[in-house]
Amino acid sequence: MADAILRGKVTRVQTGRVYASVPRLGGGLEYGPLVYVRHRVGGGWSDPPEVGDTVVLGVVENCPDE
């Protein structure tokens, strides 16, 4: 697979670790733990990811890289 940006869904959050399923990388496979970035929203910090949230995963040189 060439370098790409893929979308998936958070499948579980466990002790601050986030795992996701990315259909284009194999429907039943789960990737993680993924690194996530919190950002400021209206003066406060964004909420951590939850199950069902959309994630973006980059593929660089055929290697998934959160």
Short mmCIF file of N, CA, C and O in Angstrom, two decimals:
data_model
loop_
_atom_site.label_atom_id
_atom_site.label_comp_id
_atom_site.label_asym_id
_atom_site.label_seq_id
_atom_site.Cartn_x
_atom_site.Cartn_y
_atom_site.Cartn_z
N MET A 1 0.85 -1.18 0.00
CA MET A 1 0.00 0.00 0.00
C MET A 1 0.89 1.23 0.00
O MET A 1 1.83 1.34 0.77
N ALA A 2 0.59 2.17 -0.86
CA ALA A 2 1.33 3.43 -0.92
C ALA A 2 1.01 4.26 0.32
O ALA A 2 0.07 3.97 1.05
N ASP A 3 1.80 5.30 0.55
CA ASP A 3 1.53 6.20 1.67
C ASP A 3 0.08 6.68 1.58
O ASP A 3 -0.39 7.04 0.50
N ALA A 4 -0.62 6.64 2.68
CA ALA A 4 -2.05 6.98 2.66
C ALA A 4 -2.50 7.41 4.05
O ALA A 4 -1.84 7.16 5.04
N ILE A 5 -3.66 8.05 4.08
CA ILE A 5 -4.34 8.39 5.32
C ILE A 5 -5.63 7.57 5.33
O ILE A 5 -6.43 7.64 4.41
N LEU A 6 -5.81 6.75 6.35
CA LEU A 6 -6.97 5.87 6.46
C LEU A 6 -7.81 6.22 7.67
O LEU A 6 -7.30 6.73 8.66
N ARG A 7 -9.09 5.90 7.59
CA ARG A 7 -9.99 6.14 8.72
C ARG A 7 -10.44 4.80 9.30
O ARG A 7 -10.58 3.82 8.60
N GLY A 8 -10.67 4.83 10.61
CA GLY A 8 -11.17 3.65 11.30
C GLY A 8 -12.01 4.08 12.49
O GLY A 8 -12.34 5.25 12.65
N LYS A 9 -12.37 3.12 13.32
CA LYS A 9 -13.18 3.37 14.52
C LYS A 9 -12.48 2.82 15.75
O LYS A 9 -11.88 1.75 15.72
N VAL A 10 -12.60 3.56 16.84
CA VAL A 10 -12.06 3.10 18.12
C VAL A 10 -12.87 1.88 18.56
O VAL A 10 -14.10 1.92 18.58
N THR A 11 -12.18 0.79 18.87
CA THR A 11 -12.85 -0.44 19.30
C THR A 11 -12.82 -0.61 20.81
O THR A 11 -13.71 -1.23 21.38
N ARG A 12 -11.78 -0.08 21.45
CA ARG A 12 -11.72 -0.14 22.92
C ARG A 12 -10.72 0.88 23.44
O ARG A 12 -9.79 1.27 22.74
N VAL A 13 -10.95 1.29 24.66
CA VAL A 13 -10.04 2.18 25.38
C VAL A 13 -9.79 1.49 26.71
O VAL A 13 -10.72 1.19 27.45
N GLN A 14 -8.53 1.23 26.98
CA GLN A 14 -8.18 0.44 28.16
C GLN A 14 -7.00 1.08 28.87
O GLN A 14 -5.91 1.17 28.29
N THR A 15 -7.22 1.55 30.08
CA THR A 15 -6.18 2.19 30.88
C THR A 15 -5.40 3.24 30.09
O THR A 15 -4.18 3.23 30.06
N GLY A 16 -6.13 4.13 29.41
CA GLY A 16 -5.49 5.20 28.65
C GLY A 16 -4.94 4.79 27.30
O GLY A 16 -4.40 5.60 26.57
N ARG A 17 -5.06 3.52 26.96
CA ARG A 17 -4.60 3.04 25.66
C ARG A 17 -5.78 2.93 24.71
O ARG A 17 -6.84 2.46 25.10
N VAL A 18 -5.59 3.34 23.47
CA VAL A 18 -6.66 3.37 22.48
C VAL A 18 -6.36 2.34 21.39
O VAL A 18 -5.24 2.28 20.88
N TYR A 19 -7.36 1.53 21.03
CA TYR A 19 -7.24 0.52 19.99
C TYR A 19 -8.32 0.79 18.94
O TYR A 19 -9.41 1.25 19.28
N ALA A 20 -8.01 0.50 17.67
CA ALA A 20 -8.96 0.81 16.60
C ALA A 20 -8.93 -0.26 15.52
O ALA A 20 -7.94 -0.96 15.33
N SER A 21 -10.04 -0.35 14.79
CA SER A 21 -10.17 -1.21 13.63
C SER A 21 -10.18 -0.31 12.40
O SER A 21 -10.89 0.68 12.35
N VAL A 22 -9.36 -0.67 11.40
CA VAL A 22 -9.25 0.11 10.17
C VAL A 22 -9.60 -0.81 9.01
O VAL A 22 -8.79 -1.67 8.63
N PRO A 23 -10.81 -0.68 8.44
CA PRO A 23 -11.27 -1.62 7.41
C PRO A 23 -10.30 -1.85 6.26
O PRO A 23 -10.12 -3.00 5.84
N ARG A 24 -9.65 -0.82 5.76
CA ARG A 24 -8.75 -1.00 4.61
C ARG A 24 -7.48 -1.78 4.96
O ARG A 24 -6.76 -2.22 4.07
N LEU A 25 -7.19 -1.95 6.24
CA LEU A 25 -6.01 -2.72 6.66
C LEU A 25 -6.38 -4.12 7.10
O LEU A 25 -5.55 -4.86 7.58
N GLY A 26 -7.64 -4.48 6.96
CA GLY A 26 -8.11 -5.80 7.38
C GLY A 26 -9.24 -5.63 8.36
O GLY A 26 -9.02 -5.14 9.46
N GLY A 27 -10.44 -5.98 7.93
CA GLY A 27 -11.65 -5.73 8.69
C GLY A 27 -11.63 -6.17 10.14
O GLY A 27 -12.07 -5.44 11.02
N GLY A 28 -11.12 -7.36 10.44
CA GLY A 28 -11.19 -7.87 11.79
C GLY A 28 -9.99 -7.56 12.66
O GLY A 28 -9.96 -7.90 13.84
N LEU A 29 -8.97 -6.92 12.09
CA LEU A 29 -7.76 -6.64 12.86
C LEU A 29 -7.91 -5.40 13.70
O LEU A 29 -8.57 -4.44 13.31
N GLU A 30 -7.27 -5.43 14.85
CA GLU A 30 -7.30 -4.30 15.77
C GLU A 30 -5.87 -3.77 15.90
O GLU A 30 -4.94 -4.55 16.07
N TYR A 31 -5.69 -2.46 15.79
CA TYR A 31 -4.38 -1.84 15.89
C TYR A 31 -4.30 -1.04 17.18
O TYR A 31 -5.24 -0.39 17.57
N GLY A 32 -3.13 -1.09 17.80
CA GLY A 32 -2.96 -0.31 19.01
C GLY A 32 -1.87 -0.90 19.88
O GLY A 32 -1.30 -1.92 19.56
N PRO A 33 -1.57 -0.24 20.96
CA PRO A 33 -2.19 1.01 21.36
C PRO A 33 -1.75 2.15 20.44
O PRO A 33 -0.61 2.20 20.00
N LEU A 34 -2.68 3.05 20.15
CA LEU A 34 -2.43 4.18 19.26
C LEU A 34 -2.11 5.43 20.08
O LEU A 34 -2.63 5.62 21.17
N VAL A 35 -1.29 6.26 19.52
CA VAL A 35 -0.99 7.55 20.12
C VAL A 35 -2.11 8.50 19.74
O VAL A 35 -2.56 8.51 18.61
N TYR A 36 -2.60 9.28 20.69
CA TYR A 36 -3.61 10.28 20.35
C TYR A 36 -3.22 11.62 20.92
O TYR A 36 -2.46 11.70 21.87
N VAL A 37 -3.73 12.66 20.29
CA VAL A 37 -3.38 14.02 20.68
C VAL A 37 -4.62 14.73 21.21
O VAL A 37 -5.66 14.74 20.56
N ARG A 38 -4.52 15.28 22.39
CA ARG A 38 -5.60 16.11 22.93
C ARG A 38 -5.31 17.55 22.56
O ARG A 38 -4.16 17.96 22.47
N HIS A 39 -6.34 18.32 22.35
CA HIS A 39 -6.16 19.70 21.97
C HIS A 39 -7.11 20.60 22.75
O HIS A 39 -8.05 20.14 23.36
N ARG A 40 -6.82 21.90 22.71
CA ARG A 40 -7.64 22.85 23.46
C ARG A 40 -8.89 23.18 22.67
O ARG A 40 -8.84 23.45 21.49
N VAL A 41 -10.03 23.13 23.36
CA VAL A 41 -11.32 23.46 22.75
C VAL A 41 -12.04 24.42 23.68
O VAL A 41 -12.39 24.06 24.80
N GLY A 42 -12.24 25.64 23.24
CA GLY A 42 -12.96 26.63 24.05
C GLY A 42 -12.35 26.84 25.42
O GLY A 42 -13.07 26.99 26.40
N GLY A 43 -11.04 26.81 25.53
CA GLY A 43 -10.37 27.07 26.80
C GLY A 43 -10.09 25.83 27.62
O GLY A 43 -9.33 25.87 28.57
N GLY A 44 -10.70 24.68 27.27
CA GLY A 44 -10.45 23.44 28.01
C GLY A 44 -9.85 22.40 27.08
O GLY A 44 -9.74 22.59 25.88
N TRP A 45 -9.46 21.27 27.66
CA TRP A 45 -8.87 20.19 26.87
C TRP A 45 -9.96 19.31 26.29
O TRP A 45 -10.99 19.09 26.90
N SER A 46 -9.70 18.77 25.09
CA SER A 46 -10.65 17.86 24.44
C SER A 46 -10.74 16.57 25.26
O SER A 46 -9.84 16.22 26.01
N ASP A 47 -11.86 15.88 25.10
CA ASP A 47 -12.06 14.60 25.79
C ASP A 47 -11.19 13.53 25.15
O ASP A 47 -10.93 13.56 23.95
N PRO A 48 -10.77 12.53 25.94
CA PRO A 48 -10.03 11.41 25.34
C PRO A 48 -10.97 10.62 24.41
O PRO A 48 -12.18 10.70 24.54
N PRO A 49 -10.41 9.86 23.48
CA PRO A 49 -11.24 9.08 22.56
C PRO A 49 -12.12 8.08 23.29
O PRO A 49 -11.76 7.59 24.37
N GLU A 50 -13.26 7.76 22.68
CA GLU A 50 -14.19 6.77 23.22
C GLU A 50 -14.51 5.75 22.13
O GLU A 50 -14.34 6.03 20.94
N VAL A 51 -15.00 4.59 22.53
CA VAL A 51 -15.40 3.55 21.59
C VAL A 51 -16.39 4.14 20.59
O VAL A 51 -17.32 4.84 20.97
N GLY A 52 -16.14 3.87 19.30
CA GLY A 52 -17.01 4.37 18.24
C GLY A 52 -16.52 5.65 17.60
O GLY A 52 -16.97 6.02 16.52
N ASP A 53 -15.58 6.36 18.24
CA ASP A 53 -15.02 7.58 17.65
C ASP A 53 -14.24 7.22 16.38
O ASP A 53 -13.67 6.14 16.26
N THR A 54 -14.18 8.17 15.45
CA THR A 54 -13.39 8.00 14.23
C THR A 54 -11.93 8.32 14.53
O THR A 54 -11.63 9.27 15.25
N VAL A 55 -11.04 7.52 13.96
CA VAL A 55 -9.60 7.77 14.08
C VAL A 55 -9.01 7.92 12.69
O VAL A 55 -9.57 7.43 11.71
N VAL A 56 -7.87 8.58 12.62
CA VAL A 56 -7.14 8.73 11.37
C VAL A 56 -5.80 8.05 11.57
O VAL A 56 -5.10 8.28 12.57
N LEU A 57 -5.43 7.18 10.63
CA LEU A 57 -4.19 6.42 10.72
C LEU A 57 -3.40 6.66 9.45
O LEU A 57 -3.93 6.54 8.35
N GLY A 58 -2.15 7.03 9.58
CA GLY A 58 -1.29 7.24 8.41
C GLY A 58 -0.51 5.98 8.11
O GLY A 58 -0.08 5.27 9.01
N VAL A 59 -0.33 5.69 6.84
CA VAL A 59 0.50 4.56 6.41
C VAL A 59 1.69 5.18 5.67
O VAL A 59 1.53 5.85 4.66
N VAL A 60 2.89 4.98 6.23
CA VAL A 60 4.10 5.54 5.66
C VAL A 60 5.05 4.39 5.35
O VAL A 60 5.38 3.60 6.24
N GLU A 61 5.46 4.29 4.10
CA GLU A 61 6.36 3.22 3.65
C GLU A 61 5.83 1.85 4.09
O GLU A 61 6.53 1.05 4.67
N ASN A 62 4.52 1.63 3.84
CA ASN A 62 3.83 0.37 4.12
C ASN A 62 3.77 0.00 5.59
O ASN A 62 3.58 -1.14 5.96
N CYS A 63 3.95 0.98 6.46
CA CYS A 63 3.89 0.72 7.89
C CYS A 63 2.85 1.66 8.54
O CYS A 63 3.02 2.87 8.46
N PRO A 64 1.80 1.10 9.17
CA PRO A 64 0.82 1.98 9.85
C PRO A 64 1.51 2.79 10.93
O PRO A 64 2.32 2.28 11.70
N ASP A 65 1.22 4.07 10.97
CA ASP A 65 1.84 4.97 11.93
C ASP A 65 0.76 5.93 12.42
O ASP A 65 0.26 6.73 11.64
N GLU A 66 0.37 5.84 13.70
CA GLU A 66 -0.71 6.65 14.21
C GLU A 66 -0.42 8.12 14.09
O GLU A 66 0.67 8.55 14.27
#
